[in-house]
Amino acid sequence: MKNLLLLTLFLMLFSCKESKKELVEVKQVSNEFILEFLNEILSDSTETRYFRNEIRMISNFAPMVRDTDFFYMDLEDKKFNSLVDYKADLLNTKDTTFIKNQLNNNPKLNLDFLSNYGFVIFDYKKYFDDQMGIVSIDKKIQIENVKNGFNIDSELLMIEKPTFNKELNLAYIRFKNGSNGKKVLFEKKNGKWKLLKEISTWNEHY
């Protein structure tokens, strides 16, 4: 009888752990989902597309000014205690845990995999890790532009990992072309991702 009770307790604990594990997995957004999202908005050729010009080359690394440096200034009369609260407000969700999980879990999105969709990827991370200067990296970008048949001065697109609401139909993302950055919200309607609004822009001077 005692052994039976112990077995029952063990099974109950195991079941509880499995349920918690499933809950954690549900609260994560896979890299596959993110890459599909990026491919859709980057390759959109419809009249309502966000990127009016064809995407030439994408950086696999995005050294941008920190979002926390100015996130609280974007919405009038609103102050936020953290980037998590700010993004939760933009994405119209009260589930800050879901937002926090996306910021903390698997932060290194491998944009090299966008090459599987036909995009040309520039290995910015390699040159950044090698501590190559901005001027030298810009020359490398020009060389790659020419090699791929692009205009020598075509700007490199940098992409920060997007953040989604729990329903996965709203996405917050930052882009940078050259020194110009943009913070954007996309919404999924009728199975398609489209621009909802441009939140703000900034310029980074070197």
Coordinates of N, CA, C and O in Angstrom, one line a residue, residues 98-174:
F98 N 5.5 36.6 -21.4 CA 5.7 36.1 -22.8 C 6.7 37.0 -23.5 O 7.5 36.5 -24.3
I99 N 6.6 38.3 -23.3 CA 7.5 39.3 -23.9 C 8.9 39.0 -23.3 O 9.9 39.0 -24.0
K100 N 9.0 38.9 -22.0 CA 10.3 38.7 -21.3 C 11.0 37.4 -21.8 O 12.2 37.4 -22.0
N101 N 10.2 36.4 -22.0 CA 10.8 35.1 -22.5 C 11.4 35.3 -23.8 O 12.5 34.7 -24.1
Q102 N 10.8 36.1 -24.7 CA 11.4 36.3 -26.0 C 12.7 37.1 -25.9 O 13.6 36.9 -26.8
L103 N 12.8 38.0 -25.0 CA 14.0 38.8 -24.8 C 15.1 38.0 -24.2 O 16.3 38.2 -24.5
N104 N 14.8 37.0 -23.3 CA 15.8 36.3 -22.6 C 16.1 34.9 -23.2 O 17.3 34.5 -23.1
N105 N 15.2 34.3 -23.9 CA 15.4 33.0 -24.5 C 15.9 33.1 -25.9 O 15.4 33.8 -26.7
N106 N 17.0 32.3 -26.2 CA 17.5 32.2 -27.5 C 17.7 33.6 -28.2 O 17.1 33.8 -29.3
P107 N 18.4 34.5 -27.6 CA 18.5 35.9 -28.1 C 19.3 35.9 -29.4 O 19.2 36.9 -30.2
K108 N 20.1 34.9 -29.8 CA 20.9 35.0 -31.0 C 20.2 34.3 -32.2 O 20.3 33.2 -32.4
L109 N 19.4 35.1 -32.8 CA 18.7 34.7 -34.1 C 19.7 34.7 -35.2 O 20.4 35.7 -35.5
N110 N 19.9 33.5 -35.8 CA 20.9 33.4 -36.9 C 20.3 33.8 -38.2 O 19.6 33.1 -38.9
L111 N 20.6 35.1 -38.6 CA 20.1 35.6 -39.9 C 20.7 35.0 -41.1 O 20.3 35.3 -42.2
D112 N 21.8 34.3 -40.9 CA 22.5 33.6 -42.1 C 21.5 32.7 -42.8 O 21.6 32.5 -44.0
F113 N 20.5 32.2 -42.0 CA 19.5 31.3 -42.6 C 18.6 31.9 -43.6 O 17.9 31.3 -44.3
L114 N 18.6 33.3 -43.6 CA 17.8 34.0 -44.6 C 18.3 33.7 -46.0 O 17.6 34.0 -47.0
S115 N 19.5 33.3 -46.1 CA 20.1 32.9 -47.4 C 19.3 31.8 -48.1 O 19.3 31.6 -49.3
N116 N 18.6 31.0 -47.2 CA 17.8 29.9 -47.8 C 16.6 30.4 -48.6 O 16.0 29.7 -49.3
Y117 N 16.3 31.7 -48.3 CA 15.2 32.3 -49.1 C 15.7 33.1 -50.3 O 14.9 33.8 -50.9
G118 N 17.0 33.1 -50.5 CA 17.5 33.8 -51.7 C 18.1 35.1 -51.4 O 18.6 35.8 -52.3
F119 N 18.2 35.5 -50.1 CA 18.7 36.8 -49.7 C 20.3 36.7 -49.6 O 20.8 35.7 -49.2
V120 N 20.9 37.8 -50.0 CA 22.4 37.8 -49.9 C 22.7 38.3 -48.5 O 22.2 39.3 -48.0
I121 N 23.6 37.6 -47.8 CA 23.9 37.9 -46.4 C 25.3 38.4 -46.3 O 26.3 37.8 -46.8
F122 N 25.5 39.5 -45.6 CA 26.8 40.0 -45.4 C 27.3 39.6 -43.9 O 26.6 39.9 -43.0
D123 N 28.5 39.1 -43.8 CA 29.0 38.6 -42.6 C 29.6 39.7 -41.7 O 30.8 39.7 -41.4
Y124 N 28.7 40.6 -41.3 CA 29.1 41.7 -40.4 C 29.7 41.3 -39.1 O 30.6 41.9 -38.6
K125 N 29.1 40.2 -38.6 CA 29.5 39.7 -37.3 C 31.0 39.3 -37.3 O 31.7 39.6 -36.3
K126 N 31.5 38.7 -38.3 CA 32.9 38.3 -38.4 C 33.8 39.5 -38.3 O 34.7 39.5 -37.6
Y127 N 33.5 40.5 -39.1 CA 34.3 41.7 -39.1 C 34.2 42.5 -37.8 O 35.2 43.1 -37.3
F128 N 33.0 42.5 -37.2 CA 32.8 43.1 -35.9 C 33.6 42.4 -34.8 O 34.3 43.1 -34.0
D129 N 33.6 41.1 -34.8 CA 34.3 40.3 -33.8 C 35.8 40.5 -34.0 O 36.6 40.4 -33.1
D130 N 36.2 40.7 -35.3 CA 37.7 40.9 -35.6 C 38.1 42.4 -35.2 O 39.2 42.7 -35.5
Q131 N 37.1 43.2 -34.7 CA 37.4 44.6 -34.4 C 37.8 45.4 -35.5 O 38.6 46.3 -35.4
M132 N 37.2 45.1 -36.7 CA 37.5 45.9 -37.9 C 36.8 47.2 -37.8 O 35.6 47.3 -37.3
G133 N 37.4 48.3 -38.2 CA 36.8 49.6 -38.1 C 35.6 49.8 -39.1 O 35.5 49.1 -40.0
I134 N 34.7 50.8 -38.8 CA 33.6 51.1 -39.6 C 33.9 51.4 -41.0 O 33.3 50.9 -42.0
V135 N 35.0 52.2 -41.2 CA 35.4 52.6 -42.6 C 35.8 51.3 -43.4 O 35.4 51.1 -44.6
S136 N 36.5 50.4 -42.8 CA 37.0 49.2 -43.4 C 35.8 48.3 -43.7 O 35.7 47.6 -44.8
I137 N 34.8 48.2 -42.8 CA 33.7 47.4 -43.0 C 32.8 47.9 -44.2 O 32.3 47.2 -45.0
D138 N 32.7 49.3 -44.2 CA 32.0 49.9 -45.3 C 32.6 49.5 -46.7 O 31.9 49.3 -47.7
K139 N 33.9 49.4 -46.7 CA 34.6 49.1 -48.0 C 34.3 47.6 -48.3 O 34.1 47.3 -49.5
K140 N 34.2 46.8 -47.3 CA 33.8 45.4 -47.5 C 32.4 45.3 -48.1 O 32.1 44.4 -49.0
I141 N 31.5 46.1 -47.6 CA 30.1 46.1 -48.1 C 30.1 46.5 -49.5 O 29.4 45.9 -50.3
Q142 N 30.9 47.5 -49.9 CA 30.9 47.9 -51.3 C 31.4 46.8 -52.2 O 30.9 46.6 -53.3
I143 N 32.5 46.1 -51.7 CA 33.0 45.0 -52.5 C 32.0 43.9 -52.7 O 31.8 43.4 -53.9
E144 N 31.2 43.6 -51.7 CA 30.2 42.6 -51.8 C 29.0 43.1 -52.7 O 28.4 42.3 -53.4
N145 N 28.7 44.3 -52.6 CA 27.7 44.9 -53.5 C 28.1 44.7 -55.0 O 27.3 44.2 -55.8
V146 N 29.3 45.0 -55.3 CA 29.8 44.9 -56.7 C 29.8 43.4 -57.1 O 29.4 43.1 -58.2
K147 N 30.3 42.6 -56.2 CA 30.4 41.2 -56.5 C 29.0 40.6 -56.8 O 28.9 39.7 -57.7
N148 N 28.0 41.1 -56.2 CA 26.6 40.5 -56.4 C 25.8 41.3 -57.4 O 24.6 41.0 -57.6
G149 N 26.5 42.2 -58.1 CA 25.8 43.0 -59.2 C 24.9 44.1 -58.7 O 24.0 44.5 -59.4
F150 N 25.1 44.5 -57.4 CA 24.3 45.6 -56.9 C 25.0 46.9 -57.1 O 26.2 47.0 -57.4
N151 N 24.3 48.0 -56.9 CA 24.9 49.3 -56.9 C 26.0 49.4 -55.8 O 25.7 48.9 -54.7
I152 N 27.1 49.9 -56.1 CA 28.2 49.9 -55.1 C 27.8 50.6 -53.8 O 28.3 50.2 -52.7
D153 N 26.9 51.6 -53.8 CA 26.5 52.3 -52.6 C 25.2 51.8 -52.0 O 24.6 52.5 -51.2
S154 N 24.7 50.6 -52.5 CA 23.5 50.0 -51.9 C 23.6 49.9 -50.4 O 24.7 49.3 -49.9
E155 N 22.7 50.3 -49.6 CA 22.8 50.3 -48.2 C 22.5 48.9 -47.6 O 21.7 48.1 -48.1
L156 N 23.3 48.5 -46.6 CA 23.1 47.3 -45.9 C 22.0 47.3 -45.0 O 21.9 48.2 -44.1
L157 N 21.1 46.4 -45.0 CA 19.9 46.3 -44.1 C 20.3 45.6 -42.9 O 20.7 44.4 -42.9
M158 N 20.1 46.2 -41.7 CA 20.3 45.5 -40.4 C 18.9 45.3 -39.8 O 18.0 46.1 -39.9
I159 N 18.8 44.1 -39.2 CA 17.5 43.7 -38.6 C 17.7 43.2 -37.2 O 18.6 42.4 -36.9
E160 N 16.9 43.8 -36.3 CA 17.0 43.3 -34.9 C 15.9 42.2 -34.7 O 14.8 42.3 -35.3
K161 N 16.2 41.3 -33.8 CA 15.2 40.2 -33.6 C 13.8 40.8 -33.2 O 13.7 41.6 -32.3
P162 N 12.8 40.4 -33.9 CA 11.4 41.0 -33.6 C 10.8 40.4 -32.3 O 11.3 39.3 -31.9
T163 N 9.9 41.1 -31.8 CA 9.1 40.6 -30.6 C 7.7 40.5 -31.0 O 7.1 41.4 -31.6
F164 N 7.0 39.4 -30.6 CA 5.6 39.2 -31.0 C 4.7 39.2 -29.7 O 5.1 38.9 -28.6
N165 N 3.4 39.5 -30.0 CA 2.4 39.3 -28.9 C 2.0 37.8 -28.8 O 2.5 37.0 -29.6
K166 N 1.3 37.5 -27.8 CA 1.0 36.1 -27.5 C 0.2 35.4 -28.6 O 0.3 34.2 -28.9
E167 N -0.7 36.2 -29.3 CA -1.5 35.7 -30.4 C -0.7 35.5 -31.7 O -1.2 35.0 -32.7
L168 N 0.5 36.0 -31.7 CA 1.4 36.0 -32.8 C 0.8 36.7 -34.1 O 1.0 36.2 -35.2
N169 N 0.1 37.8 -33.8 CA -0.4 38.5 -34.9 C 0.0 40.0 -34.9 O -0.5 40.8 -35.7
L170 N 0.9 40.3 -33.9 CA 1.5 41.6 -33.9 C 3.0 41.4 -33.7 O 3.4 40.6 -32.9
A171 N 3.8 42.3 -34.4 CA 5.2 42.1 -34.3 C 5.9 43.5 -34.2 O 5.6 44.4 -35.0
Y172 N 6.8 43.7 -33.2 CA 7.6 44.9 -33.1 C 9.0 44.6 -33.6 O 9.6 43.5 -33.2
I173 N 9.6 45.5 -34.4 CA 10.9 45.2 -35.0 C 11.6 46.5 -35.3 O 11.0 47.5 -35.5
R174 N 12.9 46.4 -35.2 CA 13.7 47.6 -35.6 C 14.6 47.2 -36.8 O 15.2 46.2 -36.8

